[in-house]
GROMACS .gro file of C-alpha atoms in nm:
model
  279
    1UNK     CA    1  -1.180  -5.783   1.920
    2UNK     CA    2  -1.242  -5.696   2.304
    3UNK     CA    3  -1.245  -5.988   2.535
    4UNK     CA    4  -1.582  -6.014   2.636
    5UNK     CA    5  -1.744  -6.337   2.759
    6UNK     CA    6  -1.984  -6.414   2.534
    7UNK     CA    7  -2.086  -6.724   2.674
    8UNK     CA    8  -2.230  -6.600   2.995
    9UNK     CA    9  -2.433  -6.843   3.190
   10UNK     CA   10  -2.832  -6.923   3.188
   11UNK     CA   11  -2.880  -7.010   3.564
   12UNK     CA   12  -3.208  -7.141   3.766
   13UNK     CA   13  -3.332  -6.975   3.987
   14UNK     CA   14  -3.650  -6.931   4.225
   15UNK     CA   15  -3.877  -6.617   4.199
   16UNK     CA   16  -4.141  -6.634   4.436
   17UNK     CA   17  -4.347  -6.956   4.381
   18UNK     CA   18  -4.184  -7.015   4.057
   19UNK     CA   19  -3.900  -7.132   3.880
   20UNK     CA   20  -3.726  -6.877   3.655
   21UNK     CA   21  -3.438  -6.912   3.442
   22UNK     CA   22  -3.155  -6.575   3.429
   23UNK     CA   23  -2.964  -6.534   3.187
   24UNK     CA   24  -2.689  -6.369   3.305
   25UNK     CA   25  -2.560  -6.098   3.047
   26UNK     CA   26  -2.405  -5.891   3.353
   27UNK     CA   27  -2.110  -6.110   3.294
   28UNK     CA   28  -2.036  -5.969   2.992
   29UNK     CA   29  -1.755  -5.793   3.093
   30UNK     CA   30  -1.518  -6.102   3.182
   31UNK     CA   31  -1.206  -6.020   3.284
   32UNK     CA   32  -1.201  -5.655   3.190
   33UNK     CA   33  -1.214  -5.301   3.365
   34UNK     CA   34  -1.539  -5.292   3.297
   35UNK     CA   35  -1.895  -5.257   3.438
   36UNK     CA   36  -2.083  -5.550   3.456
   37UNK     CA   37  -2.287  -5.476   3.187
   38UNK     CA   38  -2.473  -5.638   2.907
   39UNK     CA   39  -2.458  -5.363   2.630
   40UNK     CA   40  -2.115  -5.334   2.529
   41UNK     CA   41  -2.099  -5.528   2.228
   42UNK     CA   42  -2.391  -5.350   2.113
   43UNK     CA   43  -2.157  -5.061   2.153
   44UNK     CA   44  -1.888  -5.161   2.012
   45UNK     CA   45  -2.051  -5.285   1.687
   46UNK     CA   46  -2.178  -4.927   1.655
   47UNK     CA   47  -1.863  -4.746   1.710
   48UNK     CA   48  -1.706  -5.041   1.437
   49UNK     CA   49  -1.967  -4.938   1.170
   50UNK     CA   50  -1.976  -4.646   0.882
   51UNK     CA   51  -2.239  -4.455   1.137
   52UNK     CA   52  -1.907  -4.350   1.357
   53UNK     CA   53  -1.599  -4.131   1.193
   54UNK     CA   54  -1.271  -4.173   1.389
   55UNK     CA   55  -1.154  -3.859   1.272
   56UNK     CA   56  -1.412  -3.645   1.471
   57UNK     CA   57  -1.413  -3.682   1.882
   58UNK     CA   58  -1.721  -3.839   2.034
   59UNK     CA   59  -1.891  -3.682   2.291
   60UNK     CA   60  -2.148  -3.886   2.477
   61UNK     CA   61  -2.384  -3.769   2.796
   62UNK     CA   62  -2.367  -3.986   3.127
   63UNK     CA   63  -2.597  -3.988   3.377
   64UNK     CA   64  -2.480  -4.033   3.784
   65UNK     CA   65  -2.621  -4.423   3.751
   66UNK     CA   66  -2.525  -4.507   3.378
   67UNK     CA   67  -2.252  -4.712   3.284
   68UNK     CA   68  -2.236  -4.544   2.950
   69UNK     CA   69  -1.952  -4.309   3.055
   70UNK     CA   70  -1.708  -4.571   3.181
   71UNK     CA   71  -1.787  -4.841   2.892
   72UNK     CA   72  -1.769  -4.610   2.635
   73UNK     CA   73  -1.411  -4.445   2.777
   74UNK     CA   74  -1.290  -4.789   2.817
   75UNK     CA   75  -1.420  -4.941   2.444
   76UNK     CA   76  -1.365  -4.581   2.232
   77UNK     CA   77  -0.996  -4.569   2.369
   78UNK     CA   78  -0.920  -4.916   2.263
   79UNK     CA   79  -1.121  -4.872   1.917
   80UNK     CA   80  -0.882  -4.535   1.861
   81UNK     CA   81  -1.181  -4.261   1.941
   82UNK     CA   82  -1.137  -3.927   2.125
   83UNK     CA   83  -1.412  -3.999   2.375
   84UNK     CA   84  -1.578  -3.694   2.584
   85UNK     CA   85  -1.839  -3.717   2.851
   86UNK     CA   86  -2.019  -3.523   2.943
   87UNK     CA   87  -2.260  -3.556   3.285
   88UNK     CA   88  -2.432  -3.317   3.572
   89UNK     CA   89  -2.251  -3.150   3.778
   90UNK     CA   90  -2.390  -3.242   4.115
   91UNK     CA   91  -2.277  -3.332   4.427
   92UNK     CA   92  -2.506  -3.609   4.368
   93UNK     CA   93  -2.254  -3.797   4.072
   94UNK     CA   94  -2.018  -4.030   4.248
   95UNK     CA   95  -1.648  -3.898   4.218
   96UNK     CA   96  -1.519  -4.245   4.158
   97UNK     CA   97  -1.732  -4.305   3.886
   98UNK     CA   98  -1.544  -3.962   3.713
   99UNK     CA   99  -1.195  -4.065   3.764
  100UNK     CA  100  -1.316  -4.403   3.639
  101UNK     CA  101  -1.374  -4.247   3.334
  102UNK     CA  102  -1.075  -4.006   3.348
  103UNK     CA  103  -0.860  -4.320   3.396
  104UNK     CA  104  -0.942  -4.433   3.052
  105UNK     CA  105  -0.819  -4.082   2.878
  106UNK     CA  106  -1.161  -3.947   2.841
  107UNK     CA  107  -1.244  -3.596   2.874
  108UNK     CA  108  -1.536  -3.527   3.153
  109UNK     CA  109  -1.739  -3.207   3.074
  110UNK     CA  110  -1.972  -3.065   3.356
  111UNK     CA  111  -2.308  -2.938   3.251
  112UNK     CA  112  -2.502  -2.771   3.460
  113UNK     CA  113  -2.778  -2.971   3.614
  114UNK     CA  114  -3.172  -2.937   3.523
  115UNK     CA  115  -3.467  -3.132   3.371
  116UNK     CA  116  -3.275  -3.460   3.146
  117UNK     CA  117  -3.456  -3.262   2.817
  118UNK     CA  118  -3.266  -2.991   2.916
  119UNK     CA  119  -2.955  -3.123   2.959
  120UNK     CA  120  -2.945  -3.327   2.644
  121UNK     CA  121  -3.041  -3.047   2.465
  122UNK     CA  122  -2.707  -2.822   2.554
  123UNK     CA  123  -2.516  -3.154   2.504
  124UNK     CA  124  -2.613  -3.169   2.164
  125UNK     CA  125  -2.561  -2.813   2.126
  126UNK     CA  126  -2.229  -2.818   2.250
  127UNK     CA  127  -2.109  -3.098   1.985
  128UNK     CA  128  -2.288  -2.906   1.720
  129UNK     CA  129  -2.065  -2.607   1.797
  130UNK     CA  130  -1.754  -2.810   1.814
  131UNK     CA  131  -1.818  -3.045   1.566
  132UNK     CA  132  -1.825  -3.381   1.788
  133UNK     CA  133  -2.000  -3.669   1.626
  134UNK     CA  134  -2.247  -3.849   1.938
  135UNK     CA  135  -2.388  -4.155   1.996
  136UNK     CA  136  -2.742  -4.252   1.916
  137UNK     CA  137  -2.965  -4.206   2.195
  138UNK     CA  138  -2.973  -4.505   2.463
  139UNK     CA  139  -2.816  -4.645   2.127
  140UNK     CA  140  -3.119  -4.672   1.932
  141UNK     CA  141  -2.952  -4.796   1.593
  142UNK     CA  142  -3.055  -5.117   1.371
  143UNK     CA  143  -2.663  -5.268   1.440
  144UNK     CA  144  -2.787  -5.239   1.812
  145UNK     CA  145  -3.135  -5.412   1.771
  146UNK     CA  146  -2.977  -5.674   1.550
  147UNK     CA  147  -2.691  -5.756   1.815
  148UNK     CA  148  -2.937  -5.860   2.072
  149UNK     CA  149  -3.181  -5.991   1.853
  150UNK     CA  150  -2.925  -6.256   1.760
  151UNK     CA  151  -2.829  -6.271   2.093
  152UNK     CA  152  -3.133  -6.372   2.165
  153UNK     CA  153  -3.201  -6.613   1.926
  154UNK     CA  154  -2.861  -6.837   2.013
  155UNK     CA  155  -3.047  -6.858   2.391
  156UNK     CA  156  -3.386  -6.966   2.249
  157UNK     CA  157  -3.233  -7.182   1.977
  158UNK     CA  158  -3.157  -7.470   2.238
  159UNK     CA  159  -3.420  -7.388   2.520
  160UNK     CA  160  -3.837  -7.331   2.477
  161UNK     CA  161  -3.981  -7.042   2.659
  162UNK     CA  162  -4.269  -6.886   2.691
  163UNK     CA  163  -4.223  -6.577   2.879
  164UNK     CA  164  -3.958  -6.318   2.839
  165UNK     CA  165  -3.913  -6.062   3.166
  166UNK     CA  166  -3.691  -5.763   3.161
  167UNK     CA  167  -3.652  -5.423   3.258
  168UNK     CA  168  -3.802  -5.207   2.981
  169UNK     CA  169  -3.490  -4.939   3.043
  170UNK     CA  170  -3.532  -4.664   2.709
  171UNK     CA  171  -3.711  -4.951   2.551
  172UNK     CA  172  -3.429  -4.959   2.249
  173UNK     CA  173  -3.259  -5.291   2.429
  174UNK     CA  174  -3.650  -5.456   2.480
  175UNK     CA  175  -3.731  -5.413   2.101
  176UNK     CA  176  -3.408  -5.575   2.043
  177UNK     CA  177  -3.482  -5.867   2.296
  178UNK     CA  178  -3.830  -5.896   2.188
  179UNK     CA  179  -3.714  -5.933   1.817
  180UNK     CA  180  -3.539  -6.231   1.871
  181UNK     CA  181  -3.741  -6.362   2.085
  182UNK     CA  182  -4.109  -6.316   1.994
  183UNK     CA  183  -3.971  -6.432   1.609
  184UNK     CA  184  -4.289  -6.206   1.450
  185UNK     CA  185  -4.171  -6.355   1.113
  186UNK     CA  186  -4.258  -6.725   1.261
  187UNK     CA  187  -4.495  -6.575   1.516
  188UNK     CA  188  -4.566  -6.820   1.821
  189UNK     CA  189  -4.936  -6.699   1.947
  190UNK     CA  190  -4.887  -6.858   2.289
  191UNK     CA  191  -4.522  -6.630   2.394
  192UNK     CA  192  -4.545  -6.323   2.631
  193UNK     CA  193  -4.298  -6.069   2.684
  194UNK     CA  194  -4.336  -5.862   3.062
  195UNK     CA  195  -4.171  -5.502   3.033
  196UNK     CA  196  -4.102  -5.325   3.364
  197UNK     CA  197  -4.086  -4.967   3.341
  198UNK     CA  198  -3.993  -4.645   3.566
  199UNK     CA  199  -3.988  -4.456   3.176
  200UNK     CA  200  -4.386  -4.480   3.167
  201UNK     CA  201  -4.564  -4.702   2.945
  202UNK     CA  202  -4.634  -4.465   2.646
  203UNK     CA  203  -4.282  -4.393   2.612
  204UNK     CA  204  -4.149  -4.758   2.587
  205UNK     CA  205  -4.444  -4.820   2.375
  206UNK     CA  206  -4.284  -4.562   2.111
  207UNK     CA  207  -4.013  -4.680   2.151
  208UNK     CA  208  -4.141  -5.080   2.069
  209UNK     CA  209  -4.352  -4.923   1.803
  210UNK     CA  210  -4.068  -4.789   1.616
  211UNK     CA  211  -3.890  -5.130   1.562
  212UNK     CA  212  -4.210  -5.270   1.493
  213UNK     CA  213  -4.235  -5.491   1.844
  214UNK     CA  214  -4.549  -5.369   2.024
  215UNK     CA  215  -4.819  -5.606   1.946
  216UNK     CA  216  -5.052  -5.539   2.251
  217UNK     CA  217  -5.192  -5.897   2.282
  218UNK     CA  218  -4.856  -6.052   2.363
  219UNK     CA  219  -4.652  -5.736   2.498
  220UNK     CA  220  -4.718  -5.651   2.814
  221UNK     CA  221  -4.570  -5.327   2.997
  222UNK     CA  222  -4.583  -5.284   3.400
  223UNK     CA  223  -4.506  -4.943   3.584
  224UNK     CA  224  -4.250  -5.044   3.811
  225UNK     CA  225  -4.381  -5.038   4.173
  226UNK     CA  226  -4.026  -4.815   4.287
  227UNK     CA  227  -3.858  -4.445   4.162
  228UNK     CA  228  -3.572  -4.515   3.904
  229UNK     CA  229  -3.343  -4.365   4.179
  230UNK     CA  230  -3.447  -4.596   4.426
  231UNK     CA  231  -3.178  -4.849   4.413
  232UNK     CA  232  -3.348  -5.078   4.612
  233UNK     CA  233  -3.079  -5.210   4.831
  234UNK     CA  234  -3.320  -5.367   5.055
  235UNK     CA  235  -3.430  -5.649   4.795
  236UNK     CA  236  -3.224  -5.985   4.787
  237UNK     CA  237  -3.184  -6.174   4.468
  238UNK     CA  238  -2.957  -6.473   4.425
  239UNK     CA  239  -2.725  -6.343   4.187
  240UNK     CA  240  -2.600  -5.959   4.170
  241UNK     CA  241  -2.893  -5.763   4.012
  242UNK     CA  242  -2.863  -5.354   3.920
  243UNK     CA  243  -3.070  -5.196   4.157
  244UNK     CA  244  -3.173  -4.891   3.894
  245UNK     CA  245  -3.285  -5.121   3.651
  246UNK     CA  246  -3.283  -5.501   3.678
  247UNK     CA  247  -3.443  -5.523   4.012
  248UNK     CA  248  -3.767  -5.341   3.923
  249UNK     CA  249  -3.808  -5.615   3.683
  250UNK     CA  250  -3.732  -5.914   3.891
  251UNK     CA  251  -3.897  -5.762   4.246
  252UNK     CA  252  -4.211  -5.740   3.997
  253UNK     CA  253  -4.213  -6.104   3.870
  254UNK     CA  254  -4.161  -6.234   4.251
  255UNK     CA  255  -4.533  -6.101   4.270
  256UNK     CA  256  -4.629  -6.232   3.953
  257UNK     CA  257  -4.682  -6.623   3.881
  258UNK     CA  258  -4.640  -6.695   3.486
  259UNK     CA  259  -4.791  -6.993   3.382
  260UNK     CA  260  -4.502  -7.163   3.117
  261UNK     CA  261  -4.150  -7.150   3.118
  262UNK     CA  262  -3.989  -6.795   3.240
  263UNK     CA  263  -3.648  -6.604   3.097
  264UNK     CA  264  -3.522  -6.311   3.277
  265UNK     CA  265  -3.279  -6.134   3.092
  266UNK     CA  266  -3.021  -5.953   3.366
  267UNK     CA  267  -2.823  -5.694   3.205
  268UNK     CA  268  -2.688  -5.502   3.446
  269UNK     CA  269  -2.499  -5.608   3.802
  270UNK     CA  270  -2.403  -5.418   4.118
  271UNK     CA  271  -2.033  -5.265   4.075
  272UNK     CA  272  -1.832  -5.312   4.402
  273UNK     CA  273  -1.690  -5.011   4.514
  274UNK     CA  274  -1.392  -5.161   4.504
  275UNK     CA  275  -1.394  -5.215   4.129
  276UNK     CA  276  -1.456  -4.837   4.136
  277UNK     CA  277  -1.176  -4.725   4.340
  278UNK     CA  278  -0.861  -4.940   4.160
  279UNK     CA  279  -0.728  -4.700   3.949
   0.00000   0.00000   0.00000
C-alpha cells in the first residue's frame, strides 16, 4: 500500500465571526512526491479494482490546474500501469507541471486546445482508436463514493456537526462527502450541507442526483462569487487552501454565519513551486 497519511488533522479555525473546524485532507500526501491532495486513495482503490485491466495502458486527460496528471503518473507507475496524459497544448499549462508528470514515466500527449467538451471528446476518441482503457470521469465510480463516504463517517463518528462546507468541484467527491455525512439511512433533519460551485448549480445537482444525495431542504448549492481560473491569491486563510477550488468555498463561508457546529472539508493545498521544480 502507498504511504499516505491517513490520519490527517481536524484543526480550529476562525472564519469570519465564527468558529469552523478543517479537516485537513490536503495532507494526504505525507511524505510523498505528491500533490497535496485529498483524492488519491479514491484513486488508487479504483485503479486496485476489476473496473481497471493492467494489461491495457491508461490514458487519462489533465487540465493546466488539475492534479490528476501528476497523482495518477505517480500512483499508476507504482500500481504497474502504463499511464498516458493527455492535456492542452497551451502556453497557458505550466511546463513544470509536464516534466512533473514525465518524471514519473508517463507519456504526455498534446491535444489541441478548444471548448473542455471538445477536448474530452478527441481524448476519448483517441483511446478508442488505440485501445487505452480511461478513467471514470472526475472519478465518478461507487469504489470512489464509498472511499469518502467512510472517510467521512470515521470524522463524524467521534465529533457532532451540523454543517458540512466544501467546494462542490464535479460534484462526484460532494455526493461522496454528503453520503457519509448526511447518513440518509439514519437521516438527522436538523444537518446542512453548503456546496460552492464555479460548475453551476444544475450540473452539481446531476451530479448529487445520481448518487441519490440532493435532497433540496438540507442541500444547499452557492455559485461561487469568483471564475474557476481565478486563483485567488489575494485571500488569506490560516492553513494552505487551493485557490481553484477550496478557497471559493471557504472565502464564501467567511460571509456566511452558520448557526451549529461547522466542518470544512479542505481537499486540495497550494503546491510550492519548489515541490514542482525537484526533479
Amino acid at each position: 500500500m502507498l504511504g499516505f497519511n491517513f490520519n490527517t488533522p481536524l484543526e480550529k479555525y476562525k472564519c469570519g465571526e465564527q468558529d469552523v473546524w478543517v479537516k485537513r485532507d490536503d495532507l494526504l500526501n505525507g511524505d510523498l512526491d505528491l500533490p497535496p491532495w485529498a483524492k488519491m486513495e479514491g484513486i488508487r482503490q479504483i485503479l486496485e479494482s476489476d473496473h481497471m485491466d493492467k494489461s491495457r495502458p491508461i490514458l487519462h486527460l489533465s487540465l493546466r490546474v488539475s492534479y490528476s496528471g501528476w497523482a495518477l503518473a505517480y500512483i499508476g507507475r507504482e500500481l504497474g500501469y502504463d499511464i498516458k496524459v493527455a492535456y492542452p497544448d497551451s502556453k497557458n499549462y505550466p511546463q513544470e507541471a509536464l516534466e512533473k508528470i514525465k518524471s514519473f514515466g508517463a507519456e504526455i500527449i498534446p491535444v489541441r486546445p478548444n471548448l473542455l467538451d471538445i477536448v474530452t471528446t478527441y481524448t476519448k476518441r483517441v483511446a478508442e482508436e488505440k485501445d487505452y482503457q480511461m478513467m471514470p470521469y472526475a472519478f465518478d465510480h461507487p469504489i470512489y463514493i464509498n472511499y469518502f463516504s467512510d472517510r467521512m463517517k470515521e470524522v463524524i463518528k467521534e465529533n457532532d456537526f451540523d454543517n458540512l462546507v466544501i467546494n462542490a468541484g464535479s460534484g462526484v467527491t460532494g455526493s461522496g462527502l454528503l453520503k457519509g455525512f448526511m447518513d440518509y439511512d439514519n437521516f438527522i433533519p436538523q444537518k446542512n450541507s453548503y456546496l460552492i460551485t464555479t460548475a453551476g448549480k444544475k450540473t452539481i445537482t446531476r451530479m448529487l442526483e445520481k448518487w441519490d444525495m440532493y435532497h433540496q431542504n438540507n442541500i444547499h448549492i452557492h455559485e461561487a462569487e469568483h471564475d474557476f481560473f481565478d486563483d485567488m491569491e489575494w485571500l488569506e486563510t490560516p492553513f494552505p487552501c487551493n485557490g481553484n477550488w477550496d478557497k471559493k468555498a471557504w472565502y464564501w463561508l467567511e460571509r456566511n454565519k452558520l448557526e451549529g457546529k461547522t466542518l470544512f472539508w479542505n481537499l486540495g493545498g497550494k503546491v510550492l513551486d519548489s515541490c514542482l521544480k525537484s526533479l
